[in-house]
Tab-separated table of C-alpha atoms and ligand atoms in Angstrom:
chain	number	residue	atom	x	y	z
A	1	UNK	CA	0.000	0.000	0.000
A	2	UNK	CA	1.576	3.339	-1.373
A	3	UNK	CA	-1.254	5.749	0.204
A	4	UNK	CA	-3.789	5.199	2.285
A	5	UNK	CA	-6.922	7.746	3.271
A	6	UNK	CA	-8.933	7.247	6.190
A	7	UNK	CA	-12.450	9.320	6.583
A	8	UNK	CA	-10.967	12.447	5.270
A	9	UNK	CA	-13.291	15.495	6.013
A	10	UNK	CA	-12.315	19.272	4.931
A	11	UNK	CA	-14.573	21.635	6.225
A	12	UNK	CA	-14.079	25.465	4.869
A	13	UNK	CA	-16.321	27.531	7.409
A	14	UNK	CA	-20.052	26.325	6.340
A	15	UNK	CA	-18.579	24.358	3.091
A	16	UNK	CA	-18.028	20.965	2.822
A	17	UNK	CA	-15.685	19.525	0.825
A	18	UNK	CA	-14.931	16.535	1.053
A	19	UNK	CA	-16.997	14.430	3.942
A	20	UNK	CA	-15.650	11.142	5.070
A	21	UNK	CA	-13.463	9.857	2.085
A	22	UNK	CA	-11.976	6.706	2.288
A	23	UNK	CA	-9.575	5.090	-0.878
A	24	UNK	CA	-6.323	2.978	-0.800
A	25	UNK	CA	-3.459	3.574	-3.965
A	26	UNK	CA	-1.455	0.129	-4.609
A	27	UNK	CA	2.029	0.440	-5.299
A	28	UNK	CA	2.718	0.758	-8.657
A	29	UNK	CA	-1.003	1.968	-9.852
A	30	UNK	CA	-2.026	4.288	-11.715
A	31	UNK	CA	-5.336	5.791	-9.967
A	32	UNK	CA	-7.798	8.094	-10.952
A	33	UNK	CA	-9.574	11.007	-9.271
A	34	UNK	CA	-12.647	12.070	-10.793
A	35	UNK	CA	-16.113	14.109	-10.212
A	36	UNK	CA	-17.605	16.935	-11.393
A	37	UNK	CA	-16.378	20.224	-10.548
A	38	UNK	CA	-16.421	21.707	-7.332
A	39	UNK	CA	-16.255	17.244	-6.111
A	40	UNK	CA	-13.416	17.962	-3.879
A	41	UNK	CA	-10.656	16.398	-5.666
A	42	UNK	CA	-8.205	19.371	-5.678
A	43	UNK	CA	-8.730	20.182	-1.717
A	44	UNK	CA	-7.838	16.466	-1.774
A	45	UNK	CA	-4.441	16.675	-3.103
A	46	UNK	CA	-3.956	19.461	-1.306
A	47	UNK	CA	-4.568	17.515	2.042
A	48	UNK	CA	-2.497	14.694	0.769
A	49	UNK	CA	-0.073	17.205	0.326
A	50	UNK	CA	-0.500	18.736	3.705
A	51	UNK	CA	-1.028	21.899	1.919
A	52	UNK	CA	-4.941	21.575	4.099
A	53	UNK	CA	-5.009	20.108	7.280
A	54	UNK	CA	-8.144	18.042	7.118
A	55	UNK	CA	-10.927	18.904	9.610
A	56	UNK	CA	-10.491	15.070	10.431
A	57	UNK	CA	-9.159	11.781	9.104
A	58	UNK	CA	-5.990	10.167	8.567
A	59	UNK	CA	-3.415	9.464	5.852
A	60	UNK	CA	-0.847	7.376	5.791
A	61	UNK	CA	2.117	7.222	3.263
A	62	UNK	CA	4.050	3.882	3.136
A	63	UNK	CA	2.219	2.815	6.332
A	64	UNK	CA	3.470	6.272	8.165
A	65	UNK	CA	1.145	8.358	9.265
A	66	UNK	CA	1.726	11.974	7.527
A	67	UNK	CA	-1.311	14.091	8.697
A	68	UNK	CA	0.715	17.616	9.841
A	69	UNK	CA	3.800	16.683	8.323
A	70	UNK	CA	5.318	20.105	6.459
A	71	UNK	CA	4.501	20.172	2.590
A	72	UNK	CA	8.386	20.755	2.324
A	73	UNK	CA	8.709	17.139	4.457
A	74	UNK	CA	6.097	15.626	2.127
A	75	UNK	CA	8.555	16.085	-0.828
A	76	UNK	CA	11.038	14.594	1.188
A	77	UNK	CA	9.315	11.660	2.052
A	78	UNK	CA	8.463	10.801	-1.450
A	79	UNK	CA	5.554	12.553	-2.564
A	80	UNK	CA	5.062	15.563	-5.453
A	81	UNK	CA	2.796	17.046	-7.243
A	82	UNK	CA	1.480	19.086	-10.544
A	83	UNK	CA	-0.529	21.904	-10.203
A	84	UNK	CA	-3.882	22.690	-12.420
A	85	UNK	CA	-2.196	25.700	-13.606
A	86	UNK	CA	1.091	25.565	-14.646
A	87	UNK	CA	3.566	26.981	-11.963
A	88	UNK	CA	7.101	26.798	-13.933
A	89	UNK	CA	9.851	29.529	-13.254
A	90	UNK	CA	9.257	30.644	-16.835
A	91	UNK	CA	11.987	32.619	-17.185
A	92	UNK	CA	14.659	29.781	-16.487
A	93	UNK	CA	15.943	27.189	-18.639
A	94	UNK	CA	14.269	24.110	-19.438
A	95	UNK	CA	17.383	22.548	-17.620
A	96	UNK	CA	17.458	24.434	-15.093
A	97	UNK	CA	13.950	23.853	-14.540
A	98	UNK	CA	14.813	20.585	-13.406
A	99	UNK	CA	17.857	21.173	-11.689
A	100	UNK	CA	15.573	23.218	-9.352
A	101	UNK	CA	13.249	19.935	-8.669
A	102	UNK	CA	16.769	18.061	-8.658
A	103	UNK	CA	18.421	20.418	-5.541
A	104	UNK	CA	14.933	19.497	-3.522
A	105	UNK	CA	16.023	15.749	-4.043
A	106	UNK	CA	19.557	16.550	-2.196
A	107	UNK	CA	17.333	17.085	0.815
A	108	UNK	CA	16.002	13.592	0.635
A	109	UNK	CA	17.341	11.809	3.357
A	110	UNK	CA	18.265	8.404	1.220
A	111	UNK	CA	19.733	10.750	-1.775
A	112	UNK	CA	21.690	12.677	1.557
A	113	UNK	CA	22.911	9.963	2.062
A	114	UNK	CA	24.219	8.526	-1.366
A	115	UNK	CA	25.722	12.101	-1.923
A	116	UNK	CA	27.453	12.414	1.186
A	117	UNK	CA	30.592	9.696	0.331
A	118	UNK	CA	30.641	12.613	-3.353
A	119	UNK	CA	32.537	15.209	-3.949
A	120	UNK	CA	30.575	18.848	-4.156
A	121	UNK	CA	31.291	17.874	-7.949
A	122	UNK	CA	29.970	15.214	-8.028
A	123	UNK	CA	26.460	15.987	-6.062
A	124	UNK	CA	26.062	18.372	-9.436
A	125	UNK	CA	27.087	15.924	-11.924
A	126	UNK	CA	24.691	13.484	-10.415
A	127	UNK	CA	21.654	15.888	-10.475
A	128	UNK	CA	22.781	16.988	-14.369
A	129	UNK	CA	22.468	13.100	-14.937
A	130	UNK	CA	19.273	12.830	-13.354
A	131	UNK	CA	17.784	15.973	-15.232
A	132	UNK	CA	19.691	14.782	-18.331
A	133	UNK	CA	17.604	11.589	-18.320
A	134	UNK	CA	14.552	12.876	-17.151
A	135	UNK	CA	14.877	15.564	-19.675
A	136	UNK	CA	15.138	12.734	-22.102
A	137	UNK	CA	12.038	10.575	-20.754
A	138	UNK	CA	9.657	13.312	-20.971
A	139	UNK	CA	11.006	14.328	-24.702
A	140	UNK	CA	12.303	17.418	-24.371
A	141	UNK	CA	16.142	16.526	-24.360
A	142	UNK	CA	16.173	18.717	-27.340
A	143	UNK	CA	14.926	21.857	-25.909
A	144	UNK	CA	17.678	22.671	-22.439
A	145	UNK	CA	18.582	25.595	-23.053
A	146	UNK	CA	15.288	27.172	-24.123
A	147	UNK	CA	13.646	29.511	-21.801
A	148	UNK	CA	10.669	27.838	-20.101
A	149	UNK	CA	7.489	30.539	-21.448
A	150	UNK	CA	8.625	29.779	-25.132
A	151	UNK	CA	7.675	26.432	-24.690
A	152	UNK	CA	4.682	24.586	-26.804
A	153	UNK	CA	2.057	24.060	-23.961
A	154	UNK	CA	2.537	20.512	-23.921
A	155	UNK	CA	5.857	20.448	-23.769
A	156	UNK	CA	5.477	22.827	-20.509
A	157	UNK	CA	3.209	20.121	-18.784
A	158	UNK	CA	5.816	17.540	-19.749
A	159	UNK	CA	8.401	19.827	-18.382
A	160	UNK	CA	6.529	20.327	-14.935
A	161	UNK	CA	6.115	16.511	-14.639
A	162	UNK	CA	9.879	16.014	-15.546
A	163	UNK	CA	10.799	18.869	-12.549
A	164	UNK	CA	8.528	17.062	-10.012
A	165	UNK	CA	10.495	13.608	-10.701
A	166	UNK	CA	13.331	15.200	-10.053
A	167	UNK	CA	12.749	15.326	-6.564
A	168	UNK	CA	12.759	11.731	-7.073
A	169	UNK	CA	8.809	10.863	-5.422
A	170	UNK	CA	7.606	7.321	-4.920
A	171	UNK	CA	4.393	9.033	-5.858
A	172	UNK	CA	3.833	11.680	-8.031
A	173	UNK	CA	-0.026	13.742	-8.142
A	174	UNK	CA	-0.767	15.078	-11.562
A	175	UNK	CA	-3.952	17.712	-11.389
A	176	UNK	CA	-5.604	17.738	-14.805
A	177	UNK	CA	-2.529	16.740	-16.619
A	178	UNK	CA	-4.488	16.906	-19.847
A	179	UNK	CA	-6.448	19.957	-19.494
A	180	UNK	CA	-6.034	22.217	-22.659
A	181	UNK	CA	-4.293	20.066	-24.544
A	182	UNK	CA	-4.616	19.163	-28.068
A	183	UNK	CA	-5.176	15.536	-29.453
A	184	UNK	CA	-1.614	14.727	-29.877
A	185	UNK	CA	-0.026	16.415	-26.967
A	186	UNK	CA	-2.438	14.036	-25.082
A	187	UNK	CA	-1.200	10.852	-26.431
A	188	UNK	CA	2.341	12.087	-25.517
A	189	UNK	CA	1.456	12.526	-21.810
A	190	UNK	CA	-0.529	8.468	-22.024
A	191	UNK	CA	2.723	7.410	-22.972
A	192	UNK	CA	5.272	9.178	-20.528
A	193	UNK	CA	2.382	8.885	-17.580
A	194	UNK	CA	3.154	4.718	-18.454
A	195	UNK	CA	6.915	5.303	-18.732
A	196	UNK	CA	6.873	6.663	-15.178
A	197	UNK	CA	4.309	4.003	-14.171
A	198	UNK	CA	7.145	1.541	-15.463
A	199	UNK	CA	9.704	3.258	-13.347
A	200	UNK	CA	7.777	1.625	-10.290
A	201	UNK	CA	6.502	5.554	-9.340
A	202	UNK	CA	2.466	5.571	-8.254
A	203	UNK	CA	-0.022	8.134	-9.972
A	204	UNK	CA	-2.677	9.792	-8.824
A	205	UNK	CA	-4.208	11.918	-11.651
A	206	UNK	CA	-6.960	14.586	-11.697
A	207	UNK	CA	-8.299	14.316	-14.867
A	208	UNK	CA	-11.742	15.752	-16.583
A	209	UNK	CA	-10.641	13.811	-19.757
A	210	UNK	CA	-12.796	10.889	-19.809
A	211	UNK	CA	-11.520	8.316	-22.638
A	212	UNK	CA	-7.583	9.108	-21.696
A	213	UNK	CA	-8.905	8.299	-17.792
A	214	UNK	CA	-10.446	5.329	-18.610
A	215	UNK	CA	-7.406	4.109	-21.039
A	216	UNK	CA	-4.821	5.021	-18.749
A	217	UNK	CA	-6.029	4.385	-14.990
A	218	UNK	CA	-5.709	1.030	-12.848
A	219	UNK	CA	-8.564	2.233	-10.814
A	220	UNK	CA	-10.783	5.054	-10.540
A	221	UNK	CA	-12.564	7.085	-7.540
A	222	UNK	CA	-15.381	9.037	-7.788
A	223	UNK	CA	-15.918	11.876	-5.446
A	224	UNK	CA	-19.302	14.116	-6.094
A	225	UNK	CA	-20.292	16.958	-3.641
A	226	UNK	CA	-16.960	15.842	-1.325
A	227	UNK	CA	-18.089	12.438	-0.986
A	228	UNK	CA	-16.959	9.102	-2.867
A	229	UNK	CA	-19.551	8.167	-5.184
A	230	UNK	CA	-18.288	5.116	-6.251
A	231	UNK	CA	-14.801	3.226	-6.340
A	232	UNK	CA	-13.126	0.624	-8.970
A	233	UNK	CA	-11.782	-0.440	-12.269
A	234	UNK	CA	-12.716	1.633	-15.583
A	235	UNK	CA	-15.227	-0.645	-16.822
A	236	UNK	CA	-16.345	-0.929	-13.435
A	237	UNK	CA	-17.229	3.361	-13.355
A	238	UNK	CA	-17.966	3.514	-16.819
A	239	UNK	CA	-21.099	0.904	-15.752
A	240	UNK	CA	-22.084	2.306	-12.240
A	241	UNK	CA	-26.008	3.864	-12.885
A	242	UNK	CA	-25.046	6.846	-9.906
A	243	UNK	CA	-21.729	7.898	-11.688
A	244	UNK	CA	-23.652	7.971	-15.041
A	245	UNK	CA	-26.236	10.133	-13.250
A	246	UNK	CA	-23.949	12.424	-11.724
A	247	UNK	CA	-21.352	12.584	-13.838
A	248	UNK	CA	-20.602	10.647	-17.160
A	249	UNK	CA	-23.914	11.127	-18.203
A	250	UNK	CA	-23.459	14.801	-18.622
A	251	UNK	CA	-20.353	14.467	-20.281
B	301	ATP	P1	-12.573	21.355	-10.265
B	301	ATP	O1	-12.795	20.100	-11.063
B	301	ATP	O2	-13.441	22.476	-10.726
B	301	ATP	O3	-11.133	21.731	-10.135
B	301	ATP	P2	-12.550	20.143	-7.592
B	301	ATP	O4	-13.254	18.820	-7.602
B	301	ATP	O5	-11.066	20.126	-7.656
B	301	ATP	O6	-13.133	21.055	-8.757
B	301	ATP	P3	-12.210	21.702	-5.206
B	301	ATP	O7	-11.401	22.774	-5.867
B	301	ATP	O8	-11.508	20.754	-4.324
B	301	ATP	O9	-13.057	20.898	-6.297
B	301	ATP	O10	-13.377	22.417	-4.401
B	301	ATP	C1	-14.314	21.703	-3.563
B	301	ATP	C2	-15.156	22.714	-2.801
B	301	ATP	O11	-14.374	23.338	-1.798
B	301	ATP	C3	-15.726	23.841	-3.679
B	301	ATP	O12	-17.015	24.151	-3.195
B	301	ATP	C4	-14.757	24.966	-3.428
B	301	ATP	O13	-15.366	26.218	-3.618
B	301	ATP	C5	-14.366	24.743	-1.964
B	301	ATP	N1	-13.016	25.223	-1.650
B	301	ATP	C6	-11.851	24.731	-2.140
B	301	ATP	N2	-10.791	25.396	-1.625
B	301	ATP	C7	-11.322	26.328	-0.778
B	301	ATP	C8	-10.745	27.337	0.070
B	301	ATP	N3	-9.422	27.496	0.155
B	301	ATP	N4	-11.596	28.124	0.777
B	301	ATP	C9	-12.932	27.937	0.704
B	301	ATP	N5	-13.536	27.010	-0.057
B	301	ATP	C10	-12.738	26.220	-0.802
């Protein structure tokens, strides 16, 4: 079990959003979060982040409990995320870009403590590797020494996802990784979201994008109104009457 979420509830003042949600992530999975908007999926990552404290509930990460834990300690402990709206220093580099989400990683205790028997040299060289091949997974190996804003705008998703594995996260949160993309920029983020599946990293995606969800995702929650609607595989969701109702229906 990568994450696991026990009766979350976020209450902001008189609003509910999200009321006594429950889901596990298997290692390895990629796992949908969907819902209509305003479902509470957001404030979720944001608690899984410990960006929100939740009103109550538990999470645990790797069978540690991580409710109050810093969002700085999250990262450290092997969680990152993607934001709905891209946050990239967009006047830096594509490289260095990543060498930002790289330096986070040095902070890792485990990567601490590979770098400590290096030389200050070699600490760099390492995190130029990483960003080299990470630069490389997410396609844009061509494109380091560009300045972030000129960037296609799939190529600045793929960039954000490549600076968040830098940090080197066991699981990585992508919100509405598809979102304003065109038809083939799409099909570029399916494949790298199942290269970094096949690195042994966990997803948890966001996604309003109903056919790449359904292609791409292990299994799927529901959340509508900040409570889980329903829970399971793709054909499973694509088949439940109440998530039709609510939410596919209208699609
Ligand atoms: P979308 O698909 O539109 O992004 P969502 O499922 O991510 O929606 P959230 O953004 O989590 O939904 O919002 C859930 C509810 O919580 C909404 O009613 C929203 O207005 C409310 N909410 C979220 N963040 C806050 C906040 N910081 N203060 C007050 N209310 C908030």
């Amino acid at each position: 079990m990568v994450l696991e979420l026990n009766n979350i509830t976020k209450n902001f003042g008189g609003i509910s959003a999200l009321t006594d949600v429950s889901f596990k992530i298997n290692e390895g999975e990629i796992f949908g979060l969907i819902g209509p908007n305003g479902a509470g999926k957001t404030t979720m990552f944001n608690i899984i982040t410990n960006m929100f404290l939740p009103t109550s509930g538990e999470i645990s990460f790797l069978g540690e409990k991580i409710s109050g834990t810093k969002p700085h300690k999250i990262t450290d402990k092997g969680i990152c995320r993607t934001f709905q709206n891209i946050r990239l220093f967009s006047q830096m580099t594509v490289l260095e870009n990543v060498l930002v989400g790289g330096h986070c990683r040095i902070k890792s205790g485990v990567i601490r403590s590979v770098i400590r028997t290096k030389s200050q040299r070699k600490e760099e060289e390492f995190i130029r590797e990483t960003a080299t091949d990470l630069l490389e997974l997410v396609g844009l190996s061509s494109y380091t020494e560009v300045v972030a804003e000129n960037l296609a705008y799939g190529q600045q998703r793929r960039l954000e996802i490549a600076r968040a594995l830098a940090s080197n996260p066991k699981l990585l949160l992508l919100d509405e990784p598809a979102a304003g993309m065109n038809e083939t920029e799409t099909e570029d983020l399916f494949d790298l979201i199942k290269k970094v599946q096949k690195r042994g990293i966990t997803v948890l995606l966001i996604e309003h994008d109903m056919p790449f969800v359904m292609k791409l995702c292990d299994r799927i929650t529901v959340l509508n109104f900040g409570k889980k609607l329903a829970e399971g595989t793709p054909q499973e969701i694509q088949n439940n009457k109440d998530v039709i109702e609510a939410y596919l229906g209208s699609e």
